[in-house]
Each structure stands twice: as structure tokens, then as C-alpha cells.
């Protein structure tokens, strides 16, 4: 049987293979390659002769589709929900495409409706469960380029022919691939269902198709496909929750277990949250006595500002090394980047992609640039101006509150002094959230072709506005008003208020809503008189009603703003690090609760780092160096050294700032992003890959010369 890449499939006789459940003697398909040299210490299986292969296939009369039909223990991994009014011909066509063979344009997966035998339940009837055979998942792992650990403790891309050289692999071990990896493979196969000769979605003439068009994306854009989401594993989720958030204890998070269940992208967020929290502990320990003994002495923050400067400079350089270690252990550091397909929301006139040669929507980059510079940029500038206007209103309120306090000198007037800062902190959070929706709309309207480009433009818009909205008042108080007492008060109010609001909005409120939703679903399921597995039915109906996980964007943004509060101005309010540590500890538990109990399970997404947020945090450290140098220069101790000439003081501060930045960039160069042993392993893997490629090319040349000689 010929497949892509010139491999062959043979079928070996083996007793009692559990997946087939067809008696004591069953068939195991084995994929072998006709000419495949060893790759990096993982030798490929030796192919049988053509005569042996033909005899086995003729004797067993089995194929991929036959193997899939033997999948007795169907394990649902992914849920596909169609609209209630979806036409029958559309459902039949889609399910056929899912189970169709790969060579015929299908996904070659397993699918069945949630409810069988024509029994009805309340709500949507068009819910399907998707799974896959063990063999199909292994072949899919090779297709998506999953990296697994070999028996020699190296990390290599998984190949089916060399499967026995990978650690913990066994033909009957269905735990070799994690459930998250299996769901990622199914998602990849569903997303790569593409039209061949179809001109439209059956039953929907307006839903046009063309060769190479993603079927799932067309179904989503036309409102036929409502959602695709992976199912939770109740037992594994219970174990993870027990070790993660159900016990209050001071310990490291189970990052490897989080990665196995939710994937690398989410695991890296929790790893970074944990890293930042532990990195803040020394600053918090120093800040407590510093705050106590220098409560009203704002002239003695030079040493704390100096420590702040060094801390922020080396923090992220060490994180890069930690990140590389985790990425290598999880197999994403050596994972090849998949070719990025157009976003589901991307639209344009049909054209030919010069890279793939496929017909797909094409949109002029010139038109996109016009939208960015003539619409998006002016809108962002207008929002920044409005944010500054709100800031000036806040200062007017501060002035009125101080006048009232000077006239009355009472306890009530003392409390009123904090009211403007609290109101301003709430307004900042409201403006940030409103602007976020506007930024998403604008970025989507710009019609970016790739998801990475969309995310980069969205992050840039949001960070610029949030930075100005949150920190402009602090910069104004520090470097225009020179009021260190008001700076401390404003910093404390903004930091604490934002943390309390975020905890309420992101954890408390969603948890309460989810508890109500869970009770409602359980009542409906218990009222049903059906024979279907109530546990699975209850699980699917409960999870499909959960909110979709919005991603790590808001979580990283919250950390970014917190990092700014601590690194920029905490020298005038040393307790900022203390409140940040306390907030992050509760954040770990609340975010873990959200992932396990409130949101749908997200699909696993491979990642080797925290992405564009690494650059965002590095930019903040540069600003932090400049800010702390200026604060040191403004201190009375340094000012006392230059009583007559302020120009000399300014020049000294600028020189110190340039030297600090030079030291920071020198440390970034000196501290390697990857540990030495990781560098050696990556270099060895690259060398072996090049050698394998060279051997394969030499073998092809030799075979070509041999054919010419004959």
C-alpha cells in the first residue's frame, strides 16, 4: 500500500491486541520505509521484501479503514457542535469527510453522535464526539512533528518507523501520547480538512468552497459549526487539581503535569508566574524593614532604587535559561515550526499563494497599511489623549481633596484624601477593558493574514495604551510635581485596587456563575429517561456551556502591569513587592481553579517560550533602568553633591543611566540564553540530521546511477 513519502504498510500477526478485541489472533499494521537511513541514533525498521509484503497483505486483507472499524473501545477526545438547524445532508457530508481516508481528502478519524438510537434530549441535537485509533494518533504525531524522548535520553521528532526507540513506547501502551497531544493531533487533522472538488457546503449554496479551502473555517464563518473543544479527563483532572490547587501549601507547581494536561503554552504561563513570584521575594524581604524604618523618610530610597535597578536587569536573563531547560525537556525547543495557515477571519479575493501554490484569499498589504496608519493609528492616539485628559481630571480631584482636608483637618477628611486615587484606579481598569475590545475590533478589521501577525499588532496596541493609562500619572507626579508622598499614595492605591478588581472579575464572579450553571445542567441530565452513559452526557453538556478560555493574553498583561509598578517606582513604596507576592500566590490558585473548573479545556498549543511577552518585559526593564537612575539623581543625597550646578547633576545622571544600560546589555550578551549542555545537545542533533540527509542523498544518487547502468 503506497503512502506519501514512499513508505509501506505490512500487517503482523499478534495475539490479543486490546484495541481490536477480535479474538486471540489479530493483525498489527506496521509502517516501514523502503529507503530510510538512521536518524540521530534512532534506527528505522528494516523493510521486508516485496514478495513477503504482498503475501502478508493478500493473506490478511486489511486496510487503514478496516483497522479503524475494529476500534472497539472508542474514546471521545474532541466535541464538535453544529448549529441546531443544520441540514441533514450537511451533517452526513461532514461526518463522511471526517471518517474518509486521507488519500480521498478525509481526516480518517472516528466520529459518532452524542445521542444514539434516535433518542432526544433538551437543547442541541447536533453534537458529535470525535476520536481516533491508536495507530492513527501515532501517525498523526509524526505529521505534526511531536518531539519525544528516546531511549538514549535525547529529544527527537517522533517517527512511526522508529517508534520502538522512544522511551516508554509499547504497542499496547496507549499512554505514550498524552491526552492533550492526542487532542492536538485531532485538531490539526480537522483543521486540515480541505475541499477538493466541492464548490459549496452541501445544503448551503452561499457557503462557497474552492480547492484547498479549509472546510472547518468555512463552516465556522457561515455559522454552521458552533464550536470545537477538547473534553476533560475527569480522573486526570481530579489528580491534577489535588496536587495543584486543592491544598494550601508553599511548594512548586506541578509544571510537568500541567504541561501534559493543558499543553506548553499554559504551562509556560504558570512557570513564568511562579518565577516572577519567587524573584519578588528578595525585594519583598528587603522592602518590609525598609518601609518600617523609613516610613516618612523619602530621602533614603537610593539604596533600594539601586537594588531595584540590578534586580530588574538580571531577572529576565536568568528566565531565558529556565525557559530553555523546560522547552527542551518538553520537546518544543527542537520542534519544527509548522507552516502557518491563514486566520479564520482573514478574507479577500481568490488568488494563488506564491508559497504553497494553493488557491486562497489574497488581500493587498497596501490596503492593510492604509487601514493601520489612516484609521488604527489615529484612533490609538485619540485614546491616549483621552487617557491623559482623565489623568488631569484626577489631579484636579486630588487638589480639591487636599483643600477640603486643609480646611477641616478631621478623620473624614483624611479618608477623603484616598478617594480620588481609588476612583482613578477603577476608571483605569474600566478604560483598559473598553479599549481592549476596541483594539480587538480594529486589529481584526485590519485583516491580518496570519494569527501571529494579528497577535503582534494586538499586543502592541494594548500595551501602549495600558502603559500610558496606568503609569502616566506616576511619571507626572514623580518627574513634574516632584511629590514623593503623593507618588507613594498613588502607587499603593493603583496597585492594590487593580489587584482586588482583577481577582473579583477574573476568579470570584466566573466561579459563582459556573456553580449556578453546573447545578442547572445536573438537574436537566437527571430528568432524562435514557440509557446513554449519563456521566459522558453530563460532562459534554456541562463543558459545552462553559466559557471558552480566552488565552493567556490578559494574564500576561496583568503580570506586565504589576511588573511595571514594582520595577519602576517601588523604591518610594517598598511594600509594592510584598503586595505583588501575595497577589501572585492567590493568582496561582485562582488561575488554576479557572483552568480546571470554570473554562472549557483549551487545545494544547506547542510553545518554546512566552512569545512576544518576553520582548515586552525586556522593554519594561530598560524603562526601569532609566526611571531608577533618574529617581536616584533626584534624591537629596545626590542633589547635595552638586549644590551649585544642576547641569553637572543632569550630565552625571545621564552618564550613569547610559552605563547602567551598557552593563545590562553586556550581561544579556554574557549570560547565554541556553545552558551549555542544551547547546551541545542541539548541535549534536543538527549534526546528525545533516549527516542523515547527506547519507540519504548519496543513496539516492547511487540508486540513480545503478538504474542508468542497467
XYZ file of C-alpha atoms in Angstrom:
710
model
C 0.000 0.000 0.000
C 1.721 3.241 -1.232
C 1.618 6.301 1.003
C 3.189 9.742 0.918
C 6.962 9.612 1.321
C 7.174 6.114 -0.238
C 6.548 4.117 2.963
C 4.873 0.715 3.061
C 2.402 -0.853 5.471
C 2.591 -4.512 6.413
C 0.463 -6.332 8.961
C 1.917 -8.707 11.508
C 0.047 -11.406 13.409
C -0.050 -10.846 17.163
C -2.263 -12.410 19.850
C -4.790 -10.408 21.828
C -4.284 -6.830 20.717
C -6.672 -4.977 23.003
C -7.754 -2.284 20.552
C -9.230 -4.792 18.111
C -10.763 -7.212 20.556
C -11.306 -9.757 17.804
C -10.127 -12.955 19.363
C -6.756 -14.445 20.153
C -5.174 -13.719 16.776
C -5.268 -10.205 15.337
C -3.377 -8.006 12.896
C -0.988 -5.177 13.710
C -0.188 -2.717 10.923
C 3.482 -1.708 10.780
C 4.684 1.205 8.665
C 8.176 0.826 7.205
C 10.159 2.864 4.706
C 11.870 1.467 1.596
C 14.912 3.682 1.953
C 15.312 5.444 5.250
C 18.713 5.808 6.891
C 19.102 6.052 10.638
C 18.256 9.449 12.053
C 20.130 10.665 15.117
C 20.571 7.347 16.865
C 17.009 6.217 16.165
C 17.409 3.498 13.508
C 14.487 2.705 11.249
C 12.997 -0.753 10.855
C 14.324 -2.963 8.091
C 11.765 -3.371 5.322
C 10.591 -6.843 4.288
C 10.921 -7.993 0.717
C 8.191 -7.093 -1.733
C 7.165 -10.754 -2.007
C 6.799 -11.097 1.779
C 4.864 -7.884 1.968
C 2.473 -8.889 -0.811
C 1.898 -12.281 0.782
C 1.044 -10.783 4.176
C -1.306 -8.184 2.729
C -3.013 -10.718 0.481
C -3.449 -13.082 3.396
C -4.783 -10.611 5.952
C -6.929 -8.411 3.615
C -6.843 -5.436 5.940
C -6.542 -1.700 5.394
C -6.496 1.519 7.397
C -10.243 1.873 7.245
C -10.721 -1.729 8.336
C -8.380 -1.146 11.237
C -10.390 1.871 12.328
C -13.647 -0.078 12.236
C -12.142 -2.513 14.733
C -11.704 0.294 17.272
C -13.929 -1.301 19.895
C -13.056 0.973 22.812
C -13.954 4.320 21.274
C -12.543 7.092 23.445
C -14.107 10.508 22.749
C -11.441 13.207 22.702
C -12.994 16.189 20.930
C -16.557 17.538 20.744
C -17.937 19.088 17.556
C -21.156 21.094 17.956
C -23.147 22.130 14.899
C -25.987 24.631 14.777
C -29.436 23.345 15.750
C -30.859 23.914 12.279
C -28.004 22.258 10.401
C -29.364 20.310 7.441
C -29.113 16.530 7.379
C -27.171 16.443 4.120
C -24.586 18.789 5.654
C -24.184 16.570 8.713
C -23.845 13.435 6.613
C -21.294 15.094 4.335
C -19.211 16.404 7.240
C -19.153 13.125 9.167
C -18.202 11.318 5.978
C -15.318 13.757 5.438
C -14.106 13.136 8.984
C -14.040 9.333 8.623
C -12.936 9.288 4.960
C -9.445 8.043 4.121
C -6.623 10.535 3.935
C -5.953 9.826 0.273
C -9.567 10.759 -0.501
C -9.316 14.083 1.316
C -10.677 12.954 4.676
C -9.252 13.048 8.183
C -9.559 9.282 8.766
C -10.806 9.755 12.311
C -13.609 8.165 14.309
C -16.865 10.014 14.934
C -20.248 9.277 16.469
C -23.193 11.393 17.676
C -23.539 12.095 21.368
C -27.020 10.554 21.433
C -27.800 7.338 19.582
C -30.939 5.346 18.715
C -32.920 8.484 17.864
C -33.415 9.477 21.487
C -33.926 13.175 22.084
C -32.637 15.461 24.761
C -33.229 19.095 25.505
C -31.026 21.524 23.651
C -28.865 20.973 20.605
C -29.078 17.528 18.971
C -26.145 18.079 16.607
C -23.274 17.201 18.913
C -20.628 14.730 17.738
C -17.763 13.018 19.532
C -14.501 12.616 17.634
C -11.711 10.171 18.424
C -9.034 8.207 16.629
C -7.414 4.797 16.603
C -4.085 4.300 18.333
C -2.318 3.855 15.003
C -3.904 6.975 13.570
C -2.726 9.032 16.536
C 0.828 7.733 16.216
C 0.937 8.604 12.530
C -0.584 11.973 13.348
C 2.138 12.577 15.943
C 4.710 12.190 13.186
C 2.732 14.507 10.895
C 2.579 17.379 13.398
C 6.209 16.862 14.403
C 5.796 15.967 18.071
C 9.115 15.545 19.872
C 9.512 12.698 22.372
C 12.329 11.348 24.494
C 14.390 8.484 23.075
C 15.888 5.604 24.994
C 19.270 7.382 24.878
C 17.711 10.348 26.767
C 17.796 12.656 23.750
C 14.781 14.526 22.413
C 13.868 13.732 18.785
C 10.952 14.164 16.464
C 8.709 11.102 16.693
C 8.577 8.801 13.674
C 6.367 5.769 13.465
C 9.040 3.588 11.870
C 11.423 4.288 14.763
C 8.730 4.145 17.456
C 10.400 1.383 19.471
C 13.476 3.544 20.053
C 11.411 6.036 22.057
C 11.183 5.789 25.817
C 8.063 4.141 27.291
C 6.726 3.123 23.888
C 4.876 -0.174 23.605
C 2.305 -1.339 21.093
C -0.293 -1.714 23.844
C 0.689 1.435 25.755
C -1.967 3.991 24.886
C -0.494 6.470 27.352
C 2.601 7.059 25.231
C 0.864 10.137 23.846
C -0.778 12.354 26.423
C -4.464 13.150 26.037
C -3.543 16.763 25.271
C -1.249 15.605 22.453
C -3.971 13.341 21.055
C -6.452 16.220 21.067
C -3.906 18.493 19.403
C -3.434 15.893 16.649
C -7.196 15.622 16.083
C -7.500 19.416 15.981
C -4.723 19.541 13.397
C -6.416 16.911 11.237
C -9.819 18.609 11.448
C -8.348 21.998 10.585
C -6.617 20.447 7.585
C -9.813 19.038 6.127
C -9.780 20.782 2.747
C -12.129 20.914 -0.160
C -11.156 19.003 -3.290
C -13.832 19.153 -5.987
C -16.657 20.604 -3.868
C -17.944 24.022 -4.911
C -20.043 24.645 -1.791
C -21.095 23.180 1.538
C -23.941 20.732 0.773
C -27.233 22.357 1.705
C -25.735 25.858 1.861
C -25.157 27.298 -1.632
C -23.923 30.573 -0.135
C -21.036 28.768 1.633
C -18.644 28.616 -1.304
C -15.706 26.240 -1.442
C -12.680 26.025 -3.687
C -9.780 23.534 -3.893
C -7.623 23.793 -0.786
C -10.131 25.792 1.299
C -10.343 24.752 4.957
C -13.741 23.143 5.459
C -13.903 23.818 9.200
C -13.149 27.501 8.773
C -15.854 27.849 6.140
C -18.321 26.111 8.465
C -17.400 28.488 11.290
C -17.631 31.630 9.161
C -21.121 30.611 7.969
C -22.404 29.819 11.464
C -22.830 26.092 10.771
C -20.103 24.964 13.139
C -20.606 26.491 16.583
C -17.570 25.191 18.432
C -14.907 22.525 18.650
C -13.425 21.814 22.049
C -11.439 19.022 23.737
C -13.015 17.025 26.532
C -11.661 16.947 30.049
C -10.376 13.714 31.520
C -12.225 13.645 34.877
C -9.799 11.274 36.581
C -6.652 13.079 35.440
C -8.231 16.441 36.193
C -9.043 15.299 39.717
C -5.436 14.174 40.276
C -4.066 17.404 38.849
C -6.395 19.532 40.958
C -5.417 17.635 44.112
C -1.705 18.352 43.606
C -2.192 21.837 42.165
C -4.737 23.983 43.977
C -6.882 21.965 46.382
C -4.281 22.060 49.139
C -2.900 25.301 50.501
C 0.831 24.710 50.701
C 4.053 26.503 49.893
C 5.628 24.450 47.117
C 6.419 24.473 43.427
C 3.596 23.995 40.968
C 3.340 20.624 39.144
C 4.508 22.183 35.866
C 5.166 18.870 34.102
C 1.664 17.656 34.952
C 0.174 20.990 33.827
C 2.065 20.692 30.550
C 0.862 17.114 29.994
C -2.758 18.109 30.585
C -3.030 21.627 29.134
C -0.003 21.911 26.866
C 3.140 24.007 26.763
C 1.601 27.455 26.244
C -0.337 27.369 29.514
C 2.472 25.589 31.362
C 4.876 28.379 30.398
C 2.484 30.999 31.764
C 2.284 29.277 35.148
C 6.053 28.720 35.114
C 6.608 32.433 34.467
C 4.100 33.394 37.159
C 5.937 31.157 39.626
C 9.334 32.517 38.552
C 8.262 36.157 38.938
C 6.764 35.405 42.351
C 9.945 33.821 43.696
C 12.031 36.605 42.130
C 9.958 39.182 44.019
C 10.580 37.527 47.394
C 14.054 39.088 47.998
C 12.698 42.536 47.157
C 9.730 41.945 49.483
C 12.022 40.805 52.326
C 14.180 43.911 51.928
C 11.142 46.142 51.486
C 9.423 45.317 54.792
C 12.119 46.657 57.182
C 12.963 49.422 54.721
C 9.330 50.536 54.797
C 9.028 50.263 58.566
C 12.150 52.248 59.462
C 11.903 54.818 56.659
C 8.138 55.338 56.754
C 8.244 59.127 56.386
C 11.847 59.450 55.172
C 11.607 59.720 51.399
C 15.253 60.803 51.154
C 16.672 57.321 51.781
C 15.409 55.383 48.785
C 18.725 55.478 46.879
C 19.904 52.059 48.030
C 16.540 50.446 47.307
C 16.469 52.067 43.859
C 19.970 50.712 43.198
C 18.902 47.206 44.191
C 15.789 47.603 42.038
C 17.980 48.551 39.091
C 20.208 45.458 39.355
C 17.263 43.143 40.074
C 15.303 44.182 37.000
C 18.417 43.945 34.807
C 19.265 40.298 35.521
C 15.754 38.938 36.154
C 14.753 38.151 32.572
C 18.199 36.962 31.515
C 18.003 34.133 34.034
C 14.416 33.401 32.975
C 15.603 32.702 29.417
C 17.799 29.892 30.705
C 14.985 28.409 32.794
C 12.725 28.673 29.766
C 15.238 26.824 27.550
C 15.556 23.989 30.073
C 11.796 23.475 30.241
C 11.344 23.776 26.477
C 13.987 21.116 25.855
C 12.510 18.788 28.481
C 9.060 19.223 26.951
C 10.314 18.740 23.393
C 9.325 22.128 21.993
C 12.831 23.600 21.754
C 13.689 21.261 18.866
C 10.195 21.068 17.428
C 9.949 22.283 13.850
C 7.603 25.207 13.300
C 4.524 24.258 11.320
C 3.624 26.212 8.208
C 1.191 28.886 9.370
C -2.180 28.839 7.671
C -4.372 31.935 7.169
C -6.519 33.051 10.098
C -10.199 32.004 10.095
C -11.211 35.665 9.965
C -8.926 36.536 7.041
C -10.804 37.433 3.850
C -10.017 38.680 0.361
C -10.364 37.878 -3.321
C -9.340 34.444 -4.513
C -5.769 34.191 -5.726
C -2.761 31.885 -5.798
C -0.448 31.713 -2.785
C 3.085 32.011 -4.237
C 4.493 29.802 -1.475
C 2.033 26.901 -1.420
C 0.619 27.283 -4.926
C -2.861 26.813 -3.458
C -5.864 28.956 -4.245
C -6.813 31.045 -1.224
C -7.996 34.562 -0.319
C -5.476 37.293 -1.092
C -5.555 40.794 0.394
C -3.365 43.724 -0.592
C -0.754 44.615 2.010
C -1.002 48.237 0.802
C -4.687 48.343 1.764
C -3.816 46.858 5.152
C -1.149 49.510 5.746
C -3.664 52.221 4.838
C -6.081 50.862 7.427
C -3.328 50.747 10.045
C -1.889 54.228 9.501
C -5.019 56.144 8.495
C -7.528 54.593 10.923
C -5.951 52.467 13.663
C -3.055 54.782 14.485
C -5.199 57.958 14.752
C -7.715 56.064 16.896
C -4.979 54.862 19.270
C -3.594 58.409 19.522
C -7.090 59.720 20.290
C -7.470 57.124 23.062
C -4.088 58.113 24.503
C -5.165 61.764 24.527
C -8.400 60.849 26.319
C -6.402 58.874 28.892
C -4.240 61.940 29.576
C -7.374 64.082 29.901
C -8.767 61.660 32.515
C -5.438 61.886 34.333
C -5.711 65.698 34.546
C -9.247 65.349 35.932
C -7.799 63.040 38.592
C -5.216 65.650 39.591
C -7.976 68.245 39.890
C -9.851 65.893 42.227
C -6.657 65.406 44.249
C -6.290 69.159 44.574
C -9.888 69.597 45.746
C -9.489 66.750 48.272
C -6.357 68.370 49.740
C -8.138 71.720 50.028
C -11.014 70.070 51.881
C -8.572 68.302 54.217
C -6.696 71.537 54.998
C -9.952 73.300 55.864
C -11.419 70.547 58.082
C -8.472 68.510 59.462
C -10.739 65.620 60.516
C -10.630 61.830 60.222
C -13.225 62.012 57.464
C -11.138 64.475 55.503
C -8.112 62.186 55.913
C -10.060 59.330 54.354
C -11.291 61.569 51.543
C -7.663 62.065 50.520
C -7.666 58.468 49.203
C -10.973 58.746 47.335
C -9.592 60.356 44.128
C -6.893 57.679 43.800
C -9.414 54.862 44.282
C -11.815 56.365 41.745
C -8.966 56.869 39.295
C -7.794 53.256 39.759
C -11.302 51.964 38.986
C -11.570 54.254 35.946
C -8.201 52.956 34.690
C -9.413 49.341 34.854
C -12.664 50.236 33.065
C -10.830 52.145 30.325
C -8.357 49.279 29.869
C -11.156 46.783 29.328
C -13.150 49.031 26.974
C -10.054 49.803 24.948
C -9.240 46.084 24.754
C -12.489 45.419 22.860
C -11.828 48.364 20.541
C -8.270 47.136 19.885
C -9.523 43.627 19.047
C -12.102 45.048 16.627
C -9.545 47.291 14.910
C -6.919 44.550 14.650
C -9.482 42.157 13.177
C -10.648 44.878 10.753
C -7.042 45.352 9.585
C -7.418 41.841 8.111
C -4.088 40.263 9.014
C -3.448 37.027 7.169
C -1.579 35.164 9.930
C -2.535 34.663 13.563
C 0.976 35.619 14.699
C 0.742 38.953 12.882
C -2.701 39.558 14.383
C -1.416 38.853 17.903
C 1.653 41.084 17.492
C -0.437 44.075 16.374
C -2.993 43.486 19.117
C -0.336 43.218 21.824
C 1.334 46.424 20.599
C -1.930 48.386 20.650
C -2.944 47.148 24.085
C 0.476 47.575 25.713
C 0.934 51.157 24.504
C -2.442 52.246 25.860
C -2.218 50.291 29.116
C 1.275 51.580 29.819
C 0.252 55.211 29.396
C -3.084 54.744 31.134
C -1.552 53.066 34.196
C 1.798 54.825 34.551
C 1.373 58.325 33.089
C 0.095 59.757 36.391
C 3.021 58.217 38.296
C 5.573 59.687 35.884
C 3.873 63.076 36.126
C 3.847 63.031 39.932
C 7.491 61.886 40.131
C 9.170 63.999 37.444
C 6.888 67.039 37.068
C 5.334 67.573 40.509
C 8.302 66.049 42.433
C 5.861 64.903 45.120
C 7.211 61.646 46.583
C 4.465 61.436 49.216
C 1.698 61.629 46.618
C 3.653 59.195 44.411
C 3.701 56.636 47.218
C -0.005 57.100 47.889
C -0.968 56.833 44.213
C 1.243 53.793 43.610
C -0.191 51.935 46.598
C -3.786 52.758 45.653
C -3.388 51.848 41.976
C -1.579 48.578 42.706
C -3.909 47.293 45.440
C -7.128 48.411 43.739
C -6.193 46.821 40.416
C -5.295 43.544 42.133
C -8.586 43.388 44.049
C -10.652 44.209 40.949
C -8.822 41.638 38.826
C -9.327 38.899 41.386
C -13.051 39.647 41.568
C -13.603 39.919 37.816
C -11.368 37.026 36.756
C -11.980 34.478 39.508
C -14.778 35.154 42.002
C -17.502 36.180 39.546
C -16.813 33.427 36.937
C -16.653 30.790 39.683
C -20.051 31.841 41.065
C -21.624 31.814 37.593
C -20.140 28.395 36.828
C -21.515 26.922 40.069
C -25.006 28.038 39.063
C -24.581 26.641 35.562
C -23.370 23.287 36.918
C -26.436 22.876 39.127
C -28.748 23.669 36.209
C -27.083 21.116 33.900
C -27.181 18.366 36.532
C -30.903 18.882 37.078
C -31.613 18.602 33.339
C -29.493 15.471 32.918
C -31.034 13.678 35.899
C -34.505 14.335 34.481
C -33.681 12.396 31.290
C -35.025 8.855 30.847
C -32.275 7.444 28.648
C -29.827 4.561 28.613
C -26.853 6.584 27.421
C -23.848 6.953 29.694
C -25.060 9.700 31.987
C -21.527 10.554 33.049
C -20.426 11.325 29.497
C -23.719 13.050 28.681
C -23.488 15.208 31.759
C -19.853 16.004 31.069
C -20.419 17.080 27.448
C -23.489 19.183 28.262
C -21.697 20.804 31.160
C -18.498 21.567 29.256
C -20.169 22.895 26.124
C -21.905 25.502 28.271
C -18.684 26.651 29.901
C -16.990 29.848 28.812
C -14.236 29.470 26.239
C -10.775 30.011 27.673
C -9.684 33.463 26.392
C -5.998 32.584 26.339
C -3.068 33.848 28.355
C -3.182 37.420 26.981
C -4.970 39.011 29.962
C -2.891 37.033 32.452
C 0.396 38.176 30.923
C -0.929 41.737 30.686
C -1.763 41.730 34.389
C 1.742 40.468 35.199
C 3.253 43.075 32.876
C 1.496 45.956 34.643
C 2.357 44.553 38.059
C 5.992 44.221 36.993
C 5.889 47.872 35.937
C 4.524 49.048 39.286
C 7.245 47.134 41.146
C 10.254 47.808 38.920
C 9.580 51.475 38.119
C 8.606 53.131 41.406
C 8.679 50.602 44.234
C 11.698 52.374 45.765
C 9.288 55.006 47.109
C 6.803 52.350 48.253
C 8.800 49.227 49.253
C 5.660 47.282 50.172
C 4.745 47.083 46.460
C 6.761 43.869 46.141
C 5.039 42.430 49.222
C 1.571 43.023 47.794
C 2.735 41.659 44.424
C 3.917 38.408 46.036
C 0.662 37.981 47.964
C -1.367 38.690 44.840
C 0.641 36.219 42.750
C 0.198 33.449 45.292
C -3.578 33.889 45.207
C -3.347 34.274 41.422
C -1.760 30.829 41.103
C -4.673 29.226 42.929
C -7.393 31.288 41.241
C -5.950 30.739 37.752
C -5.622 27.013 38.451
C -9.247 26.956 39.575
C -10.309 28.768 36.393
C -8.448 26.318 34.179
C -9.878 23.234 35.878
C -13.391 24.294 36.867
C -14.592 27.409 35.030
C -13.415 27.336 31.414
C -13.584 24.731 28.695
C -10.407 22.782 28.301
C -8.277 24.593 25.713
C -6.455 22.748 22.963
C -2.797 22.150 23.645
C -0.537 24.529 21.720
C 3.206 23.811 21.473
C 5.417 26.703 22.588
C 9.112 27.139 23.323
C 8.870 30.389 25.315
C 6.424 33.110 26.378
C 6.499 34.642 22.907
C 6.160 38.368 22.318
C 5.743 38.960 26.057
C 9.454 38.299 26.529
C 10.172 41.404 24.458
C 7.501 43.379 26.332
C 9.041 42.585 29.734
C 12.546 43.314 28.438
C 11.349 46.728 27.237
C 9.942 47.384 30.703
C 13.325 46.548 32.277
C 15.013 49.144 30.033
C 12.474 51.779 31.120
C 13.013 50.660 34.717
C 16.758 51.275 34.474
C 16.156 54.808 33.205
C 13.473 55.549 35.821
C 15.519 54.343 38.788
C 18.583 56.284 37.632
C 16.523 59.465 37.465
C 14.996 58.812 40.899
C 18.476 58.332 42.335
C 19.551 61.606 40.733
C 16.551 63.383 42.283
C 17.331 62.173 45.803
C 18.513 64.816 48.316
C 21.730 62.854 48.965
C 22.829 63.052 45.331
C 21.495 66.588 44.945
C 23.640 67.621 47.909
C 26.773 66.656 45.988
C 26.008 69.296 43.349
C 24.586 72.262 45.276
C 25.509 74.895 42.700
C 25.358 73.294 39.239
C 22.278 71.309 38.214
C 23.736 70.823 34.734
C 26.517 68.696 36.176
C 23.935 66.636 38.060
C 21.928 66.048 34.889
C 25.059 65.023 32.973
C 26.082 62.637 35.775
C 22.604 61.069 35.828
C 22.591 60.646 32.048
C 26.059 59.105 32.152
C 25.042 56.733 34.962
C 21.929 55.750 33.046
C 23.972 55.000 29.906
C 26.473 52.969 31.916
C 23.656 51.005 33.596
C 22.104 50.211 30.225
C 25.512 49.192 28.872
C 26.013 46.841 31.818
C 22.526 45.423 31.294
C 23.129 44.681 27.614
C 26.575 43.299 28.427
C 25.015 40.894 30.931
C 22.433 39.911 28.318
C 25.312 39.031 25.998
C 27.382 37.286 28.673
C 24.539 35.183 30.117
C 23.768 32.570 27.477
C 20.079 32.063 26.677
C 20.610 28.283 26.717
C 22.749 26.309 29.176
C 25.890 24.730 27.764
C 24.604 21.152 27.893
C 21.461 22.144 25.977
C 23.583 23.874 23.340
C 25.672 20.714 22.898
C 22.591 18.514 22.550
C 21.050 20.822 19.967
C 24.313 20.988 18.000
C 24.623 17.194 18.062
C 21.054 16.796 16.851
C 21.651 19.236 13.996
C 24.852 17.417 13.024
C 23.154 14.021 12.994
C 20.254 15.398 10.946
C 22.658 16.800 8.355
C 24.553 13.513 8.253
C 21.327 11.562 7.779
C 20.289 13.881 4.965
C 23.691 13.528 3.336
C 23.507 9.707 3.512
C 20.021 9.723 2.035
C 21.134 11.924 -0.865
C 24.156 9.676 -1.525
C 21.897 6.636 -1.515
C 19.516 8.238 -3.991
C 22.435 9.141 -6.277
C 23.768 5.583 -6.065
C 20.362 4.115 -6.936
C 20.029 6.549 -9.837
C 23.445 5.585 -11.209
C 22.594 1.915 -10.807
C 19.368 2.323 -12.784
C 21.231 4.168 -15.541
C 23.818 1.394 -15.699
C 21.105 -1.224 -16.108
